[in-house]
PDB file of C-alpha atoms in Angstrom:
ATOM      1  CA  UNK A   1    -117.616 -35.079 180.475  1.00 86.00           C
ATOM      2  CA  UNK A   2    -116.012 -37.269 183.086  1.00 86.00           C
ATOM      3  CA  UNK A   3    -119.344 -37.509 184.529  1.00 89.00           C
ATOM      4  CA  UNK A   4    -121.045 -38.810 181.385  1.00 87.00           C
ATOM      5  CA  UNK A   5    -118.922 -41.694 181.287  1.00 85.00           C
ATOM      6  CA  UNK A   6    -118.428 -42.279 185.149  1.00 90.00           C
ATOM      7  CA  UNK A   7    -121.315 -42.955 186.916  1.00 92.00           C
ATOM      8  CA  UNK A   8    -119.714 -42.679 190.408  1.00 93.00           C
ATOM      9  CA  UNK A   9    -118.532 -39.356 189.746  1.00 94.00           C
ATOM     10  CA  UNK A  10    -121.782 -38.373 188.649  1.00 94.00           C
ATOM     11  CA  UNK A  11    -123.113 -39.018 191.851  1.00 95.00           C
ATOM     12  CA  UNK A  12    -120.413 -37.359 193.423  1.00 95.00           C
ATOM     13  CA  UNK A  13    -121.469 -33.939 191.361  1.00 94.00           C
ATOM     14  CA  UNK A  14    -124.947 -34.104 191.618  1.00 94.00           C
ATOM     15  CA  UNK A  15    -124.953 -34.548 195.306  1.00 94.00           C
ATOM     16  CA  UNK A  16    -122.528 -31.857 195.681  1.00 94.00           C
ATOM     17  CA  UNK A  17    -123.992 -28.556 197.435  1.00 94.00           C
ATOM     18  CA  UNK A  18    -123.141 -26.104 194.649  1.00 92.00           C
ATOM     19  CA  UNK A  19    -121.787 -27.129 191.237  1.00 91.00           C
ATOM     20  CA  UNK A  20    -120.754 -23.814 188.836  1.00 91.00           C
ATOM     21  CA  UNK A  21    -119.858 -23.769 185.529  1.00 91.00           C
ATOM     22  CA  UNK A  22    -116.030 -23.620 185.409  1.00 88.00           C
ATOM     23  CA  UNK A  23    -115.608 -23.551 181.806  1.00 85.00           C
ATOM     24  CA  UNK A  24    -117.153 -20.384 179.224  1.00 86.00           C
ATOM     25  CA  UNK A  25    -118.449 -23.029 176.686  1.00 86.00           C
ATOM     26  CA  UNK A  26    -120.453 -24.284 179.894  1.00 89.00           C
ATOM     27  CA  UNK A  27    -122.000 -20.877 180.481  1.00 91.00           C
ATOM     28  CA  UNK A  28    -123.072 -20.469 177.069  1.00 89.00           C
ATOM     29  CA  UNK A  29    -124.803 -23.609 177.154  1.00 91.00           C
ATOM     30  CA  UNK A  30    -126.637 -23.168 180.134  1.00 92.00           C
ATOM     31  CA  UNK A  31    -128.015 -20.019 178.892  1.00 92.00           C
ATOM     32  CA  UNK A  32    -129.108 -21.125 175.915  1.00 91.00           C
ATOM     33  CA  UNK A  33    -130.767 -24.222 177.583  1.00 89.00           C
ATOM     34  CA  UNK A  34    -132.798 -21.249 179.725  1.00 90.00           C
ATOM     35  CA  UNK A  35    -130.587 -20.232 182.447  1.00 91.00           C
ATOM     36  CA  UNK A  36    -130.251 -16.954 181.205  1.00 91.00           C
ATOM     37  CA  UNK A  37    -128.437 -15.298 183.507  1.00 90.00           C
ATOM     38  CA  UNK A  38    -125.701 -18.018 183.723  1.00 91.00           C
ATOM     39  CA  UNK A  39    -122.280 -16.341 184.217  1.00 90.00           C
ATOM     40  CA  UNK A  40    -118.597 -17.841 184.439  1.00 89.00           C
ATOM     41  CA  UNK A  41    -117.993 -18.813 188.017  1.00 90.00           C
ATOM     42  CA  UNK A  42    -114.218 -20.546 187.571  1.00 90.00           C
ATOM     43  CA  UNK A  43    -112.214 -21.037 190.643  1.00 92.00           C
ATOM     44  CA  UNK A  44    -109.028 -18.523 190.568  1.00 93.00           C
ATOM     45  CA  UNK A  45    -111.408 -15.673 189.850  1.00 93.00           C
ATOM     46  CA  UNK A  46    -113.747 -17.392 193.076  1.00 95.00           C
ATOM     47  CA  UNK A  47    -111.064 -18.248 194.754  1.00 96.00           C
ATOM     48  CA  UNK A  48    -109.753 -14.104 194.777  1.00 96.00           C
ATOM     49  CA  UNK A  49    -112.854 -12.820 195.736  1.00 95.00           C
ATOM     50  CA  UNK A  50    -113.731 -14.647 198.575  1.00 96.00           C
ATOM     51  CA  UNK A  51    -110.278 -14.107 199.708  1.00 97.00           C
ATOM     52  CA  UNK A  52    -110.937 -10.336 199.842  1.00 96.00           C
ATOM     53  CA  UNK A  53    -114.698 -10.956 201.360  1.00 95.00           C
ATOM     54  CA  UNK A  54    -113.100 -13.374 203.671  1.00 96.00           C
ATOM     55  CA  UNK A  55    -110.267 -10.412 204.871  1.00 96.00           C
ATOM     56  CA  UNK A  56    -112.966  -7.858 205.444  1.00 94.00           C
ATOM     57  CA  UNK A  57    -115.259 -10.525 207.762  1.00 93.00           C
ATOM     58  CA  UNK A  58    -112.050 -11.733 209.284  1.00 93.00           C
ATOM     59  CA  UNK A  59    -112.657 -15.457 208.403  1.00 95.00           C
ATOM     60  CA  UNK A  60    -110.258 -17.859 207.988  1.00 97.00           C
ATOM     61  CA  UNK A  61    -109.397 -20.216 205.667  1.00 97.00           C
ATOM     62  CA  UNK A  62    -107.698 -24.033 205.074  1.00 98.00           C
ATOM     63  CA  UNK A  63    -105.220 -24.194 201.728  1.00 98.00           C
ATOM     64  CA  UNK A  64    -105.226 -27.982 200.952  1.00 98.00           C
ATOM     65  CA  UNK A  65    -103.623 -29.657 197.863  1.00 96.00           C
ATOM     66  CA  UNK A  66    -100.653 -28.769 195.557  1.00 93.00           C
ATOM     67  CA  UNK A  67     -97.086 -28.935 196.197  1.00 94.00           C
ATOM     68  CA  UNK A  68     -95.505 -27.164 199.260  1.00 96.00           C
ATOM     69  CA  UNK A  69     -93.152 -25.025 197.370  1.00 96.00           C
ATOM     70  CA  UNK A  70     -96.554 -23.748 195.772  1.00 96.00           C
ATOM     71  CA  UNK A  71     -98.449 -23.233 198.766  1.00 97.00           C
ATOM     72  CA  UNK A  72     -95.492 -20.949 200.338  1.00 97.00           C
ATOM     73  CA  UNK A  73     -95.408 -18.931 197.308  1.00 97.00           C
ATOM     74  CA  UNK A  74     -99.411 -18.926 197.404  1.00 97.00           C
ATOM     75  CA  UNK A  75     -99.675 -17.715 200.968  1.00 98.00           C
ATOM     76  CA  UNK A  76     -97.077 -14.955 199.736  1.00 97.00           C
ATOM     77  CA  UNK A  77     -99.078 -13.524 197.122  1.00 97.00           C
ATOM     78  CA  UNK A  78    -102.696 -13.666 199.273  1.00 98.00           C
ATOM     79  CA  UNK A  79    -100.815 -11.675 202.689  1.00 97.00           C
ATOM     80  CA  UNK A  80     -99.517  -9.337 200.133  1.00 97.00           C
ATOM     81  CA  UNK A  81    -102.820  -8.613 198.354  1.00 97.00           C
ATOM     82  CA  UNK A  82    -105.370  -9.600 201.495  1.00 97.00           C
ATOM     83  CA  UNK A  83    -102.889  -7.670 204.463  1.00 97.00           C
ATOM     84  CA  UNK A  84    -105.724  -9.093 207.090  1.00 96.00           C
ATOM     85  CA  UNK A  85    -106.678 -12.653 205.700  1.00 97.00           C
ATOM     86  CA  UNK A  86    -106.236 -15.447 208.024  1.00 97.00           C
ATOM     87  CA  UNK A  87    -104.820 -18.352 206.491  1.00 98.00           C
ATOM     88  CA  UNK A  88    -105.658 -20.821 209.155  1.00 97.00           C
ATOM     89  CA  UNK A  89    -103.062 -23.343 207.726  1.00 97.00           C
ATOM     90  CA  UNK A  90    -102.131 -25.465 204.818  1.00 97.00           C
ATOM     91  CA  UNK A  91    -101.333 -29.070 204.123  1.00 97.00           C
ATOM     92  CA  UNK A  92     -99.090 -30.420 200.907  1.00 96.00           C
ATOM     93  CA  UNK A  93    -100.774 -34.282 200.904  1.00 95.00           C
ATOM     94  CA  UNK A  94     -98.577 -36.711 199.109  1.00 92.00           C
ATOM     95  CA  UNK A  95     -99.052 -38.468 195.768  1.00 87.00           C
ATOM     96  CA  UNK A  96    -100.215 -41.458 197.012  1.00 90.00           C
ATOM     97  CA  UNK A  97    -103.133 -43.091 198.809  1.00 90.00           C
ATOM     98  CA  UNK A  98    -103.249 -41.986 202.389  1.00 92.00           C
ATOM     99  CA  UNK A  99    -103.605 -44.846 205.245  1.00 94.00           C
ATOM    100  CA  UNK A 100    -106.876 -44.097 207.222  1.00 95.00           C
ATOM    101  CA  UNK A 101    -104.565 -42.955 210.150  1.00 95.00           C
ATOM    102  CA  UNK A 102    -102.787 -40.196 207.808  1.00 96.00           C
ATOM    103  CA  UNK A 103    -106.478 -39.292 206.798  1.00 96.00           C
ATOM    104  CA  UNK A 104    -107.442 -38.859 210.255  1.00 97.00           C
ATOM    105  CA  UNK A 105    -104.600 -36.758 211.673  1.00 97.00           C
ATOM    106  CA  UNK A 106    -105.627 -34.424 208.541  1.00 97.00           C
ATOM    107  CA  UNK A 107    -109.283 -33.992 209.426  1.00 97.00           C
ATOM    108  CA  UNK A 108    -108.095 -33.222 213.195  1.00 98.00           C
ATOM    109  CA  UNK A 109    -105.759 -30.948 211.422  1.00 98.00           C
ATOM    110  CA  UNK A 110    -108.255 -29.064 209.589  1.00 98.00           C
ATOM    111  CA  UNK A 111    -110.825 -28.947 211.999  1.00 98.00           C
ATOM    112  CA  UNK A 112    -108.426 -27.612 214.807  1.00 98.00           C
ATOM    113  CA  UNK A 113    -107.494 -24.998 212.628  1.00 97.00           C
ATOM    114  CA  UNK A 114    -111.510 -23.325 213.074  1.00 96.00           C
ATOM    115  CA  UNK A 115    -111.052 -22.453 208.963  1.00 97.00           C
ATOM    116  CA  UNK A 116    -114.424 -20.961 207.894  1.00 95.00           C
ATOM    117  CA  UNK A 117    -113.878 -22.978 204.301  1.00 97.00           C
ATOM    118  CA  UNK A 118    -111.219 -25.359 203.382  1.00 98.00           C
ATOM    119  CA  UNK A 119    -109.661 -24.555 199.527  1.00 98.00           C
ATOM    120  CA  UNK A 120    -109.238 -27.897 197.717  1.00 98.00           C
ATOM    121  CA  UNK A 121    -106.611 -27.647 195.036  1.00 96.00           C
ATOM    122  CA  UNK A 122    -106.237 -31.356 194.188  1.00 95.00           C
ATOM    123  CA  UNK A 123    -107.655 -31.152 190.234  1.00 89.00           C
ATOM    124  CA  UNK A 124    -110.443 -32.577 188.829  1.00 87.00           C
ATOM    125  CA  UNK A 125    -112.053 -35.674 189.704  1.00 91.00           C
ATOM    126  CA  UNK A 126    -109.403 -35.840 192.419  1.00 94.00           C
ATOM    127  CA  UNK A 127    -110.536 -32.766 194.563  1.00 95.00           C
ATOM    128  CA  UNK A 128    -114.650 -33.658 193.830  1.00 96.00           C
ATOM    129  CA  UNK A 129    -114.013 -36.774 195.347  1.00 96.00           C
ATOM    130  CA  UNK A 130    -112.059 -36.013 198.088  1.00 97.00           C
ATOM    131  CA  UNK A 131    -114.362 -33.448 199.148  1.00 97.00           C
ATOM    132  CA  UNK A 132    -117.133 -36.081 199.125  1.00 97.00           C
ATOM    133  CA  UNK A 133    -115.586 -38.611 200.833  1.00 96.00           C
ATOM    134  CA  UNK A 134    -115.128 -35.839 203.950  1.00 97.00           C
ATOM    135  CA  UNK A 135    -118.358 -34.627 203.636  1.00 95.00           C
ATOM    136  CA  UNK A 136    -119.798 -34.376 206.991  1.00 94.00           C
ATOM    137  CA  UNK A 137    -116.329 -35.342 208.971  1.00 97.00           C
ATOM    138  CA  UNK A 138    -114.875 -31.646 207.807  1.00 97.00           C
ATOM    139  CA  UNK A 139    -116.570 -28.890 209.956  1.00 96.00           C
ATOM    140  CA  UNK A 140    -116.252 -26.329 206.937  1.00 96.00           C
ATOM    141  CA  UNK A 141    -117.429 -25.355 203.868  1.00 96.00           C
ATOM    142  CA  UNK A 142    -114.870 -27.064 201.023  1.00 97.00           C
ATOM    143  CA  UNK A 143    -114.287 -26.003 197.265  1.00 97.00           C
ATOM    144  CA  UNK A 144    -112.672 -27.166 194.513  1.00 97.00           C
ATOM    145  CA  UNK A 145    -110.927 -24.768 192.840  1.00 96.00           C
ATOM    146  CA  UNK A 146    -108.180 -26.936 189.785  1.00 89.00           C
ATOM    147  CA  UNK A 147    -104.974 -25.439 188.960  1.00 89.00           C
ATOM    148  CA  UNK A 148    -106.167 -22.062 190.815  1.00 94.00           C
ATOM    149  CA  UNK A 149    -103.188 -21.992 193.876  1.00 96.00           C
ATOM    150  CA  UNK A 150    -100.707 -22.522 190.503  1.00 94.00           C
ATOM    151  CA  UNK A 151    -102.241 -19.561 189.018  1.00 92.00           C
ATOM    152  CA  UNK A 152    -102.496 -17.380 191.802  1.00 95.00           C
ATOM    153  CA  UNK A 153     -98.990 -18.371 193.063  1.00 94.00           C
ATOM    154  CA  UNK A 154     -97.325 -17.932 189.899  1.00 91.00           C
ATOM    155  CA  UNK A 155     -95.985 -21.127 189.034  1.00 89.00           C
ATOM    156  CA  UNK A 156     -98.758 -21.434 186.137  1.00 82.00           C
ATOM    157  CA  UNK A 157     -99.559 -18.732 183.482  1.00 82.00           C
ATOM    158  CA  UNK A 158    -102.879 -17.780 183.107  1.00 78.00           C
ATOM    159  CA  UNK A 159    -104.403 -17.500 180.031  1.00 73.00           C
ATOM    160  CA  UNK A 160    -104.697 -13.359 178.767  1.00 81.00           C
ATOM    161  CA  UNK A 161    -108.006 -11.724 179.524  1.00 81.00           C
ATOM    162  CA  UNK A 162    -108.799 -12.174 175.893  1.00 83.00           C
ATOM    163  CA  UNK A 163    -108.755 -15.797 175.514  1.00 80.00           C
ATOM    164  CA  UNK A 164    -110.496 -16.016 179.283  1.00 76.00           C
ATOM    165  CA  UNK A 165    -113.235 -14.520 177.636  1.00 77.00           C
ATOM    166  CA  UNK A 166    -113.187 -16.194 174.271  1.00 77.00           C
ATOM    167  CA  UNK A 167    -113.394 -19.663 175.582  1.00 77.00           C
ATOM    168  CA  UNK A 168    -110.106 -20.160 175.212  1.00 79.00           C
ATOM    169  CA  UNK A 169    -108.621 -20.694 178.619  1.00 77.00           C
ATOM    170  CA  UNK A 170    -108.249 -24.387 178.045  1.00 77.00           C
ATOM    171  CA  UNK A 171    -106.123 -23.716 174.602  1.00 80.00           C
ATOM    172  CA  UNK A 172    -103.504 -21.833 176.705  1.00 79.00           C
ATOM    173  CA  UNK A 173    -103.212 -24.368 179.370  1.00 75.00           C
ATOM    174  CA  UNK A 174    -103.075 -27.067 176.340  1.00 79.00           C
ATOM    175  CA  UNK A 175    -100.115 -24.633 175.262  1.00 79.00           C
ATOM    176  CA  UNK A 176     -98.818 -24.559 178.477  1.00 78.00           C
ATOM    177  CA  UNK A 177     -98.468 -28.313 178.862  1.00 77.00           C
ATOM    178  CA  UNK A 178     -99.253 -30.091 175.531  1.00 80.00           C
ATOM    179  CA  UNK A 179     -97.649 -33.321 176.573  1.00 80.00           C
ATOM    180  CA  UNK A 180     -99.968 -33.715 180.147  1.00 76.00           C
ATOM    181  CA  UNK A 181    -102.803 -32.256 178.367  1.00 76.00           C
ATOM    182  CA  UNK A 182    -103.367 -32.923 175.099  1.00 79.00           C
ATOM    183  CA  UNK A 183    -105.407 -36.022 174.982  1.00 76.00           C
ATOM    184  CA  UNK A 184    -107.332 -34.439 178.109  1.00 74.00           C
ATOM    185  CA  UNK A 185    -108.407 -31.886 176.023  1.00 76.00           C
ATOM    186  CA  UNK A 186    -109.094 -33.125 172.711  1.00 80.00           C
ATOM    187  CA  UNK A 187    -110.888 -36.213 173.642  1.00 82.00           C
ATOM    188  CA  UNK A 188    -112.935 -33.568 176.145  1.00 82.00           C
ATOM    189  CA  UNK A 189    -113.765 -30.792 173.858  1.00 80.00           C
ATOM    190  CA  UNK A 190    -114.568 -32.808 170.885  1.00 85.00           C
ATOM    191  CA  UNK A 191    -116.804 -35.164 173.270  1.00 87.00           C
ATOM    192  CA  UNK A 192    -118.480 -31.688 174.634  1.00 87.00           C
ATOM    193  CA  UNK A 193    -118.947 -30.233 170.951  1.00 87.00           C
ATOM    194  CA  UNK A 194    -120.713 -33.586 169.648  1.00 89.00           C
ATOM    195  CA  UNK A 195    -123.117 -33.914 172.767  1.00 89.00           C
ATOM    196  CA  UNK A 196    -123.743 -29.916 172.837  1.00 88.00           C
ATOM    197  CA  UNK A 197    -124.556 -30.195 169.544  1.00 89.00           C
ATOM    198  CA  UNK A 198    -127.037 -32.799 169.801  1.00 88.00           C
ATOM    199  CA  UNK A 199    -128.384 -31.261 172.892  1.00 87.00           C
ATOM    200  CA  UNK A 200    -129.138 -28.007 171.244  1.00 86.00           C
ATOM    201  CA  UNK A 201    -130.563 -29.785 168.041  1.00 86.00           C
ATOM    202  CA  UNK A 202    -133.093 -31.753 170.511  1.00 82.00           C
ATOM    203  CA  UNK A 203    -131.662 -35.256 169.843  1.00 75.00           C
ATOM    204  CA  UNK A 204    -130.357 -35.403 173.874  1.00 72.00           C
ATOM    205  CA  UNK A 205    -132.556 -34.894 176.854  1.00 65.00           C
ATOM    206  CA  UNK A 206    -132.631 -31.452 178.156  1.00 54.00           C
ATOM    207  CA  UNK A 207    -130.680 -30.832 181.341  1.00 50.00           C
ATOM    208  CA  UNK A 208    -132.428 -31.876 184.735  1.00 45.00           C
ATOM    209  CA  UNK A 209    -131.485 -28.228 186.004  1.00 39.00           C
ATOM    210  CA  UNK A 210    -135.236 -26.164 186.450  1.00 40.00           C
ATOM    211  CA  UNK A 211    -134.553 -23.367 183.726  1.00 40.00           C
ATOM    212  CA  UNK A 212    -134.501 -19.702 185.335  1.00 40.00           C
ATOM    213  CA  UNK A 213    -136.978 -18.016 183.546  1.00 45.00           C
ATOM    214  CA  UNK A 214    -136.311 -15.099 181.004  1.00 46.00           C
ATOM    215  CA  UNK A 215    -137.951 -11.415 182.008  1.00 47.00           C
ATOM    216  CA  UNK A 216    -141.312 -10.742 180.370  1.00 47.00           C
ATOM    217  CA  UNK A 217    -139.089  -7.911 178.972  1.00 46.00           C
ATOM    218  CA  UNK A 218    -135.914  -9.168 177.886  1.00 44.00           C
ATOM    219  CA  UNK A 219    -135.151  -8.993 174.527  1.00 46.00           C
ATOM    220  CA  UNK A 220    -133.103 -11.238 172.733  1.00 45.00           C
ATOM    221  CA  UNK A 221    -129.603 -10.083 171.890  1.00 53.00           C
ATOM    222  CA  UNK A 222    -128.726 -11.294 168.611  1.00 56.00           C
ATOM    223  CA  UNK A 223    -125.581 -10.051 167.795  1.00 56.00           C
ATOM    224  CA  UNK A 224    -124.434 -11.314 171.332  1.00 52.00           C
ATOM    225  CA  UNK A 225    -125.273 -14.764 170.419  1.00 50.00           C
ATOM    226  CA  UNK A 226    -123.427 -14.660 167.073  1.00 52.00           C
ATOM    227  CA  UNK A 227    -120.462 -13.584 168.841  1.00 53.00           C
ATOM    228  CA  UNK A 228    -120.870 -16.547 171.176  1.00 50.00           C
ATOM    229  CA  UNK A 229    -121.316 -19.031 168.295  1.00 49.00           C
ATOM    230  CA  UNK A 230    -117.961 -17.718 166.264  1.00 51.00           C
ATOM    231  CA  UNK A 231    -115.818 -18.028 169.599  1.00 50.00           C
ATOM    232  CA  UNK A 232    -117.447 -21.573 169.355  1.00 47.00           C
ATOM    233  CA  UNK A 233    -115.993 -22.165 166.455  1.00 51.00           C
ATOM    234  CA  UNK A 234    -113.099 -20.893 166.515  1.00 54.00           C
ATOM    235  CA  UNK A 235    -112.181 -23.203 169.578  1.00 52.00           C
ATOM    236  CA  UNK A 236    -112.970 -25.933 166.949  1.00 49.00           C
ATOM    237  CA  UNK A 237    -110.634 -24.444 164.582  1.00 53.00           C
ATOM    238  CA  UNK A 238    -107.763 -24.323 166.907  1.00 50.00           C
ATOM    239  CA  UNK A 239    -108.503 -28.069 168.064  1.00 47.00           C
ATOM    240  CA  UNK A 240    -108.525 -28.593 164.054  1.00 45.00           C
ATOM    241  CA  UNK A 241    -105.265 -26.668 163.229  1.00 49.00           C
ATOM    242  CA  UNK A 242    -103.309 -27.333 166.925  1.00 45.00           C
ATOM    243  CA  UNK A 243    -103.773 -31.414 165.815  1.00 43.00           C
ATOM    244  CA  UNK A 244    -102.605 -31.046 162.439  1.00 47.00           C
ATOM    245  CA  UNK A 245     -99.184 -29.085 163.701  1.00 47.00           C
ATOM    246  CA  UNK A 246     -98.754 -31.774 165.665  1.00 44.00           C
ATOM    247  CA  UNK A 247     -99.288 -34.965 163.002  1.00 44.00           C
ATOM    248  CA  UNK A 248     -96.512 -33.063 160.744  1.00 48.00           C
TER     249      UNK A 248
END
């Protein structure tokens, strides 16, 4: 949704490497718009796998973004889990604009370190355009993972497995921090509903993405898709309810 209304972070996205689908409601619209196997790919749960491929090929990795009381706590929890990861280093950068000099020192920094991939946990469209403005200058893979070195270090709550699953990750985080998030999110969902919608009912352009072709054999799960559609709208319902609570 920033994208749509952004047309320099569009660029930014669509030039990216790899782009995954963060969000369930994403997922469910890319697989009914022919990606059928589409699955979740959000970045705590991509972030703690690779961190357990990454201990058992011995490569390292760069932690950059979020503050340095988090990153301590984060490197805690990944030694304790990963016993052989390499954590190359990490870097707290301040909440500012950095001079060009500052900039520089960090791309030695990085570099010097011989990470295998660099973890960006600067939030979105901070991280996406960060990582494209080093493009090229950082000798390592980068991804953007949000709020995942918060979740994985503890000083965030993540959502129950339930609500993960439901689509509902982004109502526990609106919970979590109603007064940083709720415009964010309402503004966002309700934007995402209205342009899904007309997606699906043919009145927007189908998505540039090449479809993956269904099997010759799949059949087409029904019941599956009604369940998908009710978690739908229930999130709609919650955004309904949640804004009346807070009117009254």
């Amino acid at each position: 949704m920033t994208a749509r209304g952004d047309a320099a972070f569009a660029k930014v996205i669509h030039e990216a490497d790899m782009a995954t689908p963060d969000g369930a409601p994403l997922a469910w619209m890319l697989r009914r718009l022919g990606m059928v196997r589409q699955e979740r790919i959000n970045g705590p749960d991509l972030m703690w796998r690779y961190c357990a491929e990454a201990a058992h090929r011995d490569e390292s990795l760069f932690l950059f973004g979020g503050r340095q009381e988090t990153l301590d706590a984060l490197q805690r929890v990944l030694l304790q889990n990963f016993p052989s990861l390499r954590i190359a280093g990490a870097y707290s950068p301040p909440y500012r604009p950095l001079s060009q000099e500052e900039d520089d020192a960090i791309v030695t920094l990085i570099n010097a370190s011989g990470a295998g991939t660099v973890w960006v946990g600067l939030g979105c469209p901070k991280q996406e355009l960060w990582m494209a403005a080093h493009q090229g200058r950082i000798h390592a893979a980068m991804i953007g993972v949000g709020a995942a070195f918060d979740y994985h270090a503890g000083t965030i709550r993540r959502a129950p497995m339930w609500m993960q699953r439901g689509g509902l990750e982004w109502f526990h985080r609106l919970c979590s921090e109603p007064r940083r998030l709720w415009k964010r999110y309402f503004v966002t969902n309700s934007l995402f509903i209205v342009y899904a919608g007309r997606q699906l009912l043919g009145l927007l352009p189908a998505a540039s993405i090449a479809p993956t072709p269904a099997p010759a054999s799949a059949a087409v799960d029904l019941e599956h898709k009604v369940r998908e559609w009710k978690f739908a709208l229930g999130n709609m319902l919650w955004v309904v309810h949640f804004s009346r609570i807070r009117r009254h």
